mmCIF file of C-alpha atoms in Angstrom:
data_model
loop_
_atom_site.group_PDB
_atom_site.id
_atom_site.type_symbol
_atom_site.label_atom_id
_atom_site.label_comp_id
_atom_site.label_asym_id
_atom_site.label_seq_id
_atom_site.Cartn_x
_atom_site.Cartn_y
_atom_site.Cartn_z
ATOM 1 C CA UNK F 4 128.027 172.348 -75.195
ATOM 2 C CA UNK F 5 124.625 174.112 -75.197
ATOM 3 C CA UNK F 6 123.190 175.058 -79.038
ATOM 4 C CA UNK F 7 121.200 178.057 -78.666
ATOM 5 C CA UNK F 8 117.588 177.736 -80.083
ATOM 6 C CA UNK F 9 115.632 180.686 -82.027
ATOM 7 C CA UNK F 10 113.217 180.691 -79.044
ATOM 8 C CA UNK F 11 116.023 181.133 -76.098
ATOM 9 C CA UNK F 12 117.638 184.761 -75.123
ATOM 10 C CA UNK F 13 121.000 185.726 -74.831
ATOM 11 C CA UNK F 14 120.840 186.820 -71.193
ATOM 12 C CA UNK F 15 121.774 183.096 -69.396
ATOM 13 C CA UNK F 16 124.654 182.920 -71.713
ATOM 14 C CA UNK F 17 125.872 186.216 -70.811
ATOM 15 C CA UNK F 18 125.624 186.189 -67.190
ATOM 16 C CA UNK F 19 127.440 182.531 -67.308
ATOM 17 C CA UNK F 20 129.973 184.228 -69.197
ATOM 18 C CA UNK F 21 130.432 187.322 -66.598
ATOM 19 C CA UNK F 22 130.390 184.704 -63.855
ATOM 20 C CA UNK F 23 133.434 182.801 -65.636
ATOM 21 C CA UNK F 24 135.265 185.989 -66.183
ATOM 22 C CA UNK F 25 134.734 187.559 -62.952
ATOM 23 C CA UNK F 26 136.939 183.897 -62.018
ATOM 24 C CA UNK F 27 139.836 184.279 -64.362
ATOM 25 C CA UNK F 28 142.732 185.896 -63.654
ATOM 26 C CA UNK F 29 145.131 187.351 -65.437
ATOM 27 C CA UNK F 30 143.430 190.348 -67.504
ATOM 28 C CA UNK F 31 146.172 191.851 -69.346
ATOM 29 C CA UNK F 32 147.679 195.407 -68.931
ATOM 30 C CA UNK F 33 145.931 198.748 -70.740
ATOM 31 C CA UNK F 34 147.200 200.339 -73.559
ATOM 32 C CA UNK F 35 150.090 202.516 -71.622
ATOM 33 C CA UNK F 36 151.098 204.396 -74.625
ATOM 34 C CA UNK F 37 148.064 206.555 -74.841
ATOM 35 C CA UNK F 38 148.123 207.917 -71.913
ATOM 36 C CA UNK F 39 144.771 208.839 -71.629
ATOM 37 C CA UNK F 40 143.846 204.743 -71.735
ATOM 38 C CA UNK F 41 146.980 203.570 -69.430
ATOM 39 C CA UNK F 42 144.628 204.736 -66.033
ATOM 40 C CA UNK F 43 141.894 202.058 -66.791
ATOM 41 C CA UNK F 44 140.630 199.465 -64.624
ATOM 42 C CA UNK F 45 141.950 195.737 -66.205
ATOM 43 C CA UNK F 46 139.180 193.974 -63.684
ATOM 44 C CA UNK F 47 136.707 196.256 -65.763
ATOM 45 C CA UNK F 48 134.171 193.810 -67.747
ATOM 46 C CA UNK F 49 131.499 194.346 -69.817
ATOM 47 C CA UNK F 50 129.389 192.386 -72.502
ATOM 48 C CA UNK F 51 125.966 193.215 -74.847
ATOM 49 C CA UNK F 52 124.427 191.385 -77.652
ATOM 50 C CA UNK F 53 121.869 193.226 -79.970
ATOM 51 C CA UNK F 54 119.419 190.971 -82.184
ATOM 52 C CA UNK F 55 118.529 192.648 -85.783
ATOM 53 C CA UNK F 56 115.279 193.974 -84.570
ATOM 54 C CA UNK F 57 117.214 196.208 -82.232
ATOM 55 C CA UNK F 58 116.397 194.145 -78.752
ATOM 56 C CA UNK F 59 119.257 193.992 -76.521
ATOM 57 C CA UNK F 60 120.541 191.766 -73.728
ATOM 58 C CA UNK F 61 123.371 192.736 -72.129
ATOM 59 C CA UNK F 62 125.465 192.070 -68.169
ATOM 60 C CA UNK F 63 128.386 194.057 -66.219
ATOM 61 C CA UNK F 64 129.399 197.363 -67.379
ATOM 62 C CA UNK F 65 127.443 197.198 -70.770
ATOM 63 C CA UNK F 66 126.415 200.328 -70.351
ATOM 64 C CA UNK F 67 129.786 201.822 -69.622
ATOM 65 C CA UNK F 68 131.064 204.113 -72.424
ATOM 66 C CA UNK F 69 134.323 203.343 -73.279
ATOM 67 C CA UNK F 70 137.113 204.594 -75.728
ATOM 68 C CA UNK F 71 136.620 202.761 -79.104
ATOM 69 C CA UNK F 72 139.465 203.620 -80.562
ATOM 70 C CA UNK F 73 140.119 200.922 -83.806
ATOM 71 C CA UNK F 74 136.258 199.609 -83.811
ATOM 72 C CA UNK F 75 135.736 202.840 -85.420
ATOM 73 C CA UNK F 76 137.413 201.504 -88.671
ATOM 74 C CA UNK F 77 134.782 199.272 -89.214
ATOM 75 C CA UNK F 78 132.564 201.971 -89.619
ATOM 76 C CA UNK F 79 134.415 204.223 -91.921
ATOM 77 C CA UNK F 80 135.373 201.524 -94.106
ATOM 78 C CA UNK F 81 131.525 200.791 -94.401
ATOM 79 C CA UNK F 82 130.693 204.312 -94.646
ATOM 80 C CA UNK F 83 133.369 205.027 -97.712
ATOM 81 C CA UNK F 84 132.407 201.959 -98.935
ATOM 82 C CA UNK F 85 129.016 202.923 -99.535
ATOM 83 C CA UNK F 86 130.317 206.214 -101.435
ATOM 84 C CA UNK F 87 132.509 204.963 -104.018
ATOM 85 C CA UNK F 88 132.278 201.062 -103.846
ATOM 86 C CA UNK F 89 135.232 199.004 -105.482
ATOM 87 C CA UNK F 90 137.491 201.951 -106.517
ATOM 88 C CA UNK F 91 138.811 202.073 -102.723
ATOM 89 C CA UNK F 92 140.499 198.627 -103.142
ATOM 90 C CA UNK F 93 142.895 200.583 -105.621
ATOM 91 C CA UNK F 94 144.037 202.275 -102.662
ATOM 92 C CA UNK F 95 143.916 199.408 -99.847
ATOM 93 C CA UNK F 96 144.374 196.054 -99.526
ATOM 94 C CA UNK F 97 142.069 193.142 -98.487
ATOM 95 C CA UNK F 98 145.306 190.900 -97.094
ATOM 96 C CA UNK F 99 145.750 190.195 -93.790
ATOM 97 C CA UNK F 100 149.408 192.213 -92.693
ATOM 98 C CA UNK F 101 150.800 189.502 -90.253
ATOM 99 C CA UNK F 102 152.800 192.452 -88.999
ATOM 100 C CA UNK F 103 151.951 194.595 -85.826
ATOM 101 C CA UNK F 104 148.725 197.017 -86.541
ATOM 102 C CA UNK F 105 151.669 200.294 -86.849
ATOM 103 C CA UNK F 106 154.128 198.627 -89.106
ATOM 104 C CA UNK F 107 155.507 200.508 -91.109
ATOM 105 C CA UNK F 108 157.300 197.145 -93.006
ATOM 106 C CA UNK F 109 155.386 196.218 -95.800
ATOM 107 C CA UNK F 110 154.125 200.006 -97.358
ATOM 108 C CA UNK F 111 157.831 200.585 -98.868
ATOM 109 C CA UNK F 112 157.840 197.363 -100.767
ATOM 110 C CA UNK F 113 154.035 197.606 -101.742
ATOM 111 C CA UNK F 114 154.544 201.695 -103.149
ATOM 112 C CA UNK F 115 152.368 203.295 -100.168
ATOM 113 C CA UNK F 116 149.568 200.551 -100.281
ATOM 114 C CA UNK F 117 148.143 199.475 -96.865
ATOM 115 C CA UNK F 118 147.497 195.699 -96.677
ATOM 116 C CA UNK F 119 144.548 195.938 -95.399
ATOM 117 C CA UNK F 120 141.670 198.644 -94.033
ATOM 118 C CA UNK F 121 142.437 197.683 -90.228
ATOM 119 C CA UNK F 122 146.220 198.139 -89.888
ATOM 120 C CA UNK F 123 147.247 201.758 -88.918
ATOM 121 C CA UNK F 124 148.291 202.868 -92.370
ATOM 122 C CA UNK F 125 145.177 201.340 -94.099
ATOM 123 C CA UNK F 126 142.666 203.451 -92.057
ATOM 124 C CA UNK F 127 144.469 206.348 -92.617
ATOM 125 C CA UNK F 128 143.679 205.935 -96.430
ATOM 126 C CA UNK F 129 140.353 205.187 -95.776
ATOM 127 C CA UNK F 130 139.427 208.071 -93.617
ATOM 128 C CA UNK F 131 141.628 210.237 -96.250
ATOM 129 C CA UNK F 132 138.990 208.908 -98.948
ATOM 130 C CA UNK F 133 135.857 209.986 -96.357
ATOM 131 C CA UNK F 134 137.329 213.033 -95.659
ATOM 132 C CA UNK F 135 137.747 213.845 -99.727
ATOM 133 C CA UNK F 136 134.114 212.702 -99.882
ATOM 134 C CA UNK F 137 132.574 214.531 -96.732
ATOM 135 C CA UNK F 138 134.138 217.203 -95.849
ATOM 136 C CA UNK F 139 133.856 215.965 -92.109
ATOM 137 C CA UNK F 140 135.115 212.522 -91.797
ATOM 138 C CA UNK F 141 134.878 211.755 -87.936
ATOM 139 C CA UNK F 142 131.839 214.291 -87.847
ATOM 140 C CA UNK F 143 130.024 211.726 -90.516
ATOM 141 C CA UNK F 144 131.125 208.825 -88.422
ATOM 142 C CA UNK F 145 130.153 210.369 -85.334
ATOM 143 C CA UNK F 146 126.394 211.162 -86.856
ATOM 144 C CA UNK F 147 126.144 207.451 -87.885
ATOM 145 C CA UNK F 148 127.020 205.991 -84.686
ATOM 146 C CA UNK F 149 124.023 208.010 -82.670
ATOM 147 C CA UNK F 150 121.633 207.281 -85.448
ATOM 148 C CA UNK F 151 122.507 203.629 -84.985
ATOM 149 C CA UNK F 152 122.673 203.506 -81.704
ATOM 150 C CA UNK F 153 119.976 205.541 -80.962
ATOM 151 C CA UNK F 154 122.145 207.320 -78.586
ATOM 152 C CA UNK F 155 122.790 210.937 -79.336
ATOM 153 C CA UNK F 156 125.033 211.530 -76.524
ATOM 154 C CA UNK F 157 127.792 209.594 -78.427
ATOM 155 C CA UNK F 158 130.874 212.204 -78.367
ATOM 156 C CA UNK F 159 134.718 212.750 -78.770
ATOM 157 C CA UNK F 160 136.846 212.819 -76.068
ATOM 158 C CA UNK F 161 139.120 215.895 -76.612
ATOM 159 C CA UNK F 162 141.553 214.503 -74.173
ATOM 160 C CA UNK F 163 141.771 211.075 -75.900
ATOM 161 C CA UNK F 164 142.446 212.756 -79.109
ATOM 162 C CA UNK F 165 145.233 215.304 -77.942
ATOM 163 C CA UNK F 166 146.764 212.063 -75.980
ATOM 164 C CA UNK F 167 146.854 210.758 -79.233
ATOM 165 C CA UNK F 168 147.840 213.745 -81.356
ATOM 166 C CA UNK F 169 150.948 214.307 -78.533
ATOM 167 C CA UNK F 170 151.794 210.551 -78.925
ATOM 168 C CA UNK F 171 151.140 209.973 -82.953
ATOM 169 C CA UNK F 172 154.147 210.380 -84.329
ATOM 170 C CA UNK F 173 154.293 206.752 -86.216
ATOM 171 C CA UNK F 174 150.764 207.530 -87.136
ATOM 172 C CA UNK F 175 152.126 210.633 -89.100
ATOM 173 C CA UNK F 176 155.068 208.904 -90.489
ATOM 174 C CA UNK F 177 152.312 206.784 -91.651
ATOM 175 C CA UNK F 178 150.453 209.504 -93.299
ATOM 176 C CA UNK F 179 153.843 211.087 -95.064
ATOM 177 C CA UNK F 180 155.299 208.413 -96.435
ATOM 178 C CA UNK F 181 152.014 207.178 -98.441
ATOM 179 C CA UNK F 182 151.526 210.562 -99.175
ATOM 180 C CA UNK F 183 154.843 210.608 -101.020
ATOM 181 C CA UNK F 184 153.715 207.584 -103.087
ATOM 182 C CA UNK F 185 150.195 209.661 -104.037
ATOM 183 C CA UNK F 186 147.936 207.544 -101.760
ATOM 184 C CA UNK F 187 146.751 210.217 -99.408
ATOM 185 C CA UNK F 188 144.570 213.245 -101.134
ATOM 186 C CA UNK F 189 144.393 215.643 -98.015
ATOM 187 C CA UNK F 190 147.345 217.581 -96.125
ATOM 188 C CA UNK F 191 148.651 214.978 -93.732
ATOM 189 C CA UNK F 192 148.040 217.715 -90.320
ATOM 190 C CA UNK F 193 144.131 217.680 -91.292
ATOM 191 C CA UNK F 194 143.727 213.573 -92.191
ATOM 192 C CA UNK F 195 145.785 213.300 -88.667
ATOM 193 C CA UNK F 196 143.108 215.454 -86.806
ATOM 194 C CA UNK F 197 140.128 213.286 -88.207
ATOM 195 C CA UNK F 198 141.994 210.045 -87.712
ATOM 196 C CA UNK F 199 142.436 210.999 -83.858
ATOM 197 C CA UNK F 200 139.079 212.260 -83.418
ATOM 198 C CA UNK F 201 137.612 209.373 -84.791
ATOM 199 C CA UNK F 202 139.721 207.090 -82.389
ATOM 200 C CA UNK F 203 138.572 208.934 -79.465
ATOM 201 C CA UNK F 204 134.994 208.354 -79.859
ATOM 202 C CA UNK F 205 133.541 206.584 -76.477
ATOM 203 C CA UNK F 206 130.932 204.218 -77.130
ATOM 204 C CA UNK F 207 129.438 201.439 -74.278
ATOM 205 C CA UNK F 208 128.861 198.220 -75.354
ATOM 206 C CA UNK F 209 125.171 198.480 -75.862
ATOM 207 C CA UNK F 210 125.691 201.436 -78.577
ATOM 208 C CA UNK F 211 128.649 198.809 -80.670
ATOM 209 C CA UNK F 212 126.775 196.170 -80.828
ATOM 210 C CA UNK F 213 123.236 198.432 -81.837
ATOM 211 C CA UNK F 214 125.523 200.197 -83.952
ATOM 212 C CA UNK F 215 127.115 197.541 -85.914
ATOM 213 C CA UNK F 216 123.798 195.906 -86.884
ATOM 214 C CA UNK F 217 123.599 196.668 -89.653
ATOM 215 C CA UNK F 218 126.229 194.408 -90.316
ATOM 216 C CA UNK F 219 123.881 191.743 -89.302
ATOM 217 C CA UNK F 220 121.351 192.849 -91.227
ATOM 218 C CA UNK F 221 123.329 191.944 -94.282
ATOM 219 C CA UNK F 222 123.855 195.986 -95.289
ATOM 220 C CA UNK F 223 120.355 197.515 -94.050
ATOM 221 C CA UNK F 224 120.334 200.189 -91.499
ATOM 222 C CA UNK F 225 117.982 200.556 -88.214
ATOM 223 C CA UNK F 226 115.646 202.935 -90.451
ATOM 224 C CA UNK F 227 115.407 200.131 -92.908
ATOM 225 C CA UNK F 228 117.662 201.796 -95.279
ATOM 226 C CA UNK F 229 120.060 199.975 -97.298
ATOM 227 C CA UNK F 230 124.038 201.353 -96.679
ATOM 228 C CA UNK F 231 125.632 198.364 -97.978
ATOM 229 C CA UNK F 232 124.621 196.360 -100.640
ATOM 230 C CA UNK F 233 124.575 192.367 -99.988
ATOM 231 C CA UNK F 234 127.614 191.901 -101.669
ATOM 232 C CA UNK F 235 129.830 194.946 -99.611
ATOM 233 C CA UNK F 236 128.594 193.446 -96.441
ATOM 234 C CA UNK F 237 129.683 190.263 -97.363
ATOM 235 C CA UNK F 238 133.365 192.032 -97.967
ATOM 236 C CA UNK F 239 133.436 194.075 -94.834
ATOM 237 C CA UNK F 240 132.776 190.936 -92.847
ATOM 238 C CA UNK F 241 135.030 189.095 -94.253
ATOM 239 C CA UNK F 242 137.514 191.503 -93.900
ATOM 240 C CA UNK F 243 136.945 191.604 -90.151
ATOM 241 C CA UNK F 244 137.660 187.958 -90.021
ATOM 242 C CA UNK F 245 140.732 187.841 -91.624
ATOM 243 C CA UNK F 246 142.434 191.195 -90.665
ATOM 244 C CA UNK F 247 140.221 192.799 -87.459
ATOM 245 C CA UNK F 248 142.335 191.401 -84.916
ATOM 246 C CA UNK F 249 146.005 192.706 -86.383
ATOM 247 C CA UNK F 250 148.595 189.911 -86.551
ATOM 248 C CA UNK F 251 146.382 187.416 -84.269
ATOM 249 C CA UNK F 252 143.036 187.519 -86.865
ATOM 250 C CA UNK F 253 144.115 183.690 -87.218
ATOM 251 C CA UNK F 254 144.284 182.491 -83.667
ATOM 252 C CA UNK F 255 140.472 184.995 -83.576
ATOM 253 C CA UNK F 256 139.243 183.096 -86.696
ATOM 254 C CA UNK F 257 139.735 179.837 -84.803
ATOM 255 C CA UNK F 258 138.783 180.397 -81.346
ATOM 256 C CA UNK F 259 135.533 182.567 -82.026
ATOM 257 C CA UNK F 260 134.854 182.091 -85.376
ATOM 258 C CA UNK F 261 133.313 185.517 -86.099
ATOM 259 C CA UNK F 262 134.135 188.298 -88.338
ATOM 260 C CA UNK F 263 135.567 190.705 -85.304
ATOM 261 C CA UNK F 264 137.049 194.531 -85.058
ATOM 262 C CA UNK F 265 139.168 195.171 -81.894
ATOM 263 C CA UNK F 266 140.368 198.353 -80.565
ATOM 264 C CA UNK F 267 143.157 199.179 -77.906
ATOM 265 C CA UNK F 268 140.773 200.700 -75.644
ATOM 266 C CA UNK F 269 139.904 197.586 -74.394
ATOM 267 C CA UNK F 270 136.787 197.094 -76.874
ATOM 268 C CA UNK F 271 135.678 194.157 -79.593
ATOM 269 C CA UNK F 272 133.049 194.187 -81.171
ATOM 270 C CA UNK F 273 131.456 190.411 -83.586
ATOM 271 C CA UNK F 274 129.030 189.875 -85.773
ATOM 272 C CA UNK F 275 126.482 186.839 -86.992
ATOM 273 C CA UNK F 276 125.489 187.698 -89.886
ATOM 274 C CA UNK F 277 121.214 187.307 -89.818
ATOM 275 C CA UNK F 278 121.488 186.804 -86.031
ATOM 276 C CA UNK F 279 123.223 189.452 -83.833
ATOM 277 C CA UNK F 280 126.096 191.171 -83.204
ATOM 278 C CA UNK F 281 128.245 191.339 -80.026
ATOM 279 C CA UNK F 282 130.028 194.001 -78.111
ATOM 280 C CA UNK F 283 132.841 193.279 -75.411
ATOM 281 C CA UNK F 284 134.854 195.264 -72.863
ATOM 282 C CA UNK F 285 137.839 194.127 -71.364
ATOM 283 C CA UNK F 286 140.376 196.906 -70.930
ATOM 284 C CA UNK F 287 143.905 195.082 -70.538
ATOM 285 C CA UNK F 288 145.252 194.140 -73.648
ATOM 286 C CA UNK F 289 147.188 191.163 -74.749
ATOM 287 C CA UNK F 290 150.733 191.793 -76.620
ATOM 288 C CA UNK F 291 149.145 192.204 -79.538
ATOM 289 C CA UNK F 292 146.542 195.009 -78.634
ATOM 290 C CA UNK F 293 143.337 192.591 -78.436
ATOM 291 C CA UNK F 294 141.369 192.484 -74.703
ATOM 292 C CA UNK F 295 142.613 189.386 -73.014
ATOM 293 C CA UNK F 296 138.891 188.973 -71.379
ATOM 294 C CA UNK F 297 137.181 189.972 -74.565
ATOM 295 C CA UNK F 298 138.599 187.049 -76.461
ATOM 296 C CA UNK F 299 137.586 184.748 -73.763
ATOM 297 C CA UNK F 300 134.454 185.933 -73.717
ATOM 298 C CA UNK F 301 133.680 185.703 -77.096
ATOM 299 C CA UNK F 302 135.412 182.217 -77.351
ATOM 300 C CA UNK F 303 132.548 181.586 -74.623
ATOM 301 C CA UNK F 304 129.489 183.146 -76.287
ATOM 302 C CA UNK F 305 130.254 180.664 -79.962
ATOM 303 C CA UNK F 306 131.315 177.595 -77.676
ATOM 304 C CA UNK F 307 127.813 178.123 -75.087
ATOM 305 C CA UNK F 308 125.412 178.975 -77.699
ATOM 306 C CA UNK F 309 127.118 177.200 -81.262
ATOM 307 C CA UNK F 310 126.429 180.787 -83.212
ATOM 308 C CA UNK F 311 129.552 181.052 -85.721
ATOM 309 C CA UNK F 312 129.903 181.373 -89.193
ATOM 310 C CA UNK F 313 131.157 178.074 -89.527
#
């Protein structure tokens, strides 16, 4: 195994990794029930690594803007977070569900409580929360992501989100029934519009893993401005290691070893905290919605270079 120095780049390590993947078959099948997703490439590949000064190294379609779908969750959670700290953990859990991402199991038997922010049902609540607080939830997410990034051209895709809207009834289900328990402050039709616009935000890897630094940065922005402080960083990492992955977070935990966020459009992105973050692209999806070749590559990237939390 090669440990990574402070003096060595990412870029080797990356384009070993690409080489490896570009050898493996079997790359899963896309996410066929959005419609709008079900057209992609599987054989697509794409991987970038940002460092907390903002320099990035990155191989294959890195630059390739893709739908991010779930990843976004990450950063509403952060940005609600920020808003009204610890009073949104009345509303959601910090458990991981062990139940598929749209389950609608547990929320009867826990009174319209999400397990966790990641899970369908749990986002919902916190964009609701956003939304109360903003006015614009996806609009605020979608303003943070191009400061981030440093990418203005960062957009919705209109045809992602009325895939979505056409194909959402468990998501509304979702939406009703904690509604009905008091856990969702806006009309269900307008936290449903947010919800899918935010999910239909296309990203490339380069933008995630610029984006999602400050994550890295242990709560400080790329203008040097604090979002998070030490302590919520701390939580929304550890939240992405136990719960970012749906019901596989514990086979993630112990392959990569890296608080992680995936998202059925193929996307995952991974942080180290005080060292980098990572983006990955892999459109075909395991069973339980997580890119086959993103968790490979990932696996790769801690294994080459010995960066994990542990």
């Amino acid at each position: 195994m090669a440990i990574m120095t402070s003096s060595m780049t990412f870029q080797p390590v990356l384009e070993r990794i690409a080489g490896e993947i570009e050898r493996t078959p079997g790359r899963g099948r896309p996410a066929d029930y959005i419609p709008a997703l079900a057209a992609c490439d599987p054989r697509r590949f794409g991987m970038a690594v940002a460092e907390p000064d903002g320099t990035v190294y990155g191989v294959g379609d890195w630059r390739q803007p893709f739908s991010t779908q779930s990843i976004t969750k990450v950063f509403t959670l952060a940005l609600d977070l920020a808003r009204e700290g610890d009073e949104l953990w009345e509303h959601v859990g910090r458990e991981p569900s062990g139940n598929p991402f749209n389950s609608l199991v547990q929320l009867e038997y826990e009174n319209g409580i999400p397990r966790n922010p990641f899970i369908n049902a749990g986002a919902l609540v916190v964009t609701d929360r956003l939304q109360t607080r903003t006015g614009d939830a996806a609009g605020e997410l979608l303003a943070f992501l191009r400061a981030e990034s440093g990418n203005p051209a960062l957009d919705f895709n209109k045809e992602v989100a009325a895939s979505e809207s056409a194909n959402g009834d468990r998501n509304a289900a979702l939406g009703h029934f904690m509604a009905s328990y008091g856990n969702i402050d806006n009309p269900v039709p307008v936290l449903l519009d947010q919800y899918f616009r935010q999910c239909s935000i296309e990203a490339s890897c380069a933008d995630l893993a610029l984006a999602a630094g400050f994550l890295a940065r242990h709560g400080v922005r790329a203008d040097g401005s604090r979002l998070l402080s030490l302590s919520q960083a701390k939580q929304v990492n550890a939240v992405m290691l136990t719960c970012g992955t749906y019901d596989a977070a514990g086979e993630f935990a112990y392959r990569v070893g890296l608080p992680g966020k995936s998202g059925v459009g193929g996307g995952i992105i991974a942080i180290v905290p005080g060292r980098c973050t990572i983006a990955v692209w892999g459109p075909g999806l395991d069973e339980r919605g997580n890119s086959v070749t993103g968790v490979l590559a990932l696996d790769r990237f801690t294994t080459l270079t010995g960066v994990s939390v542990f």
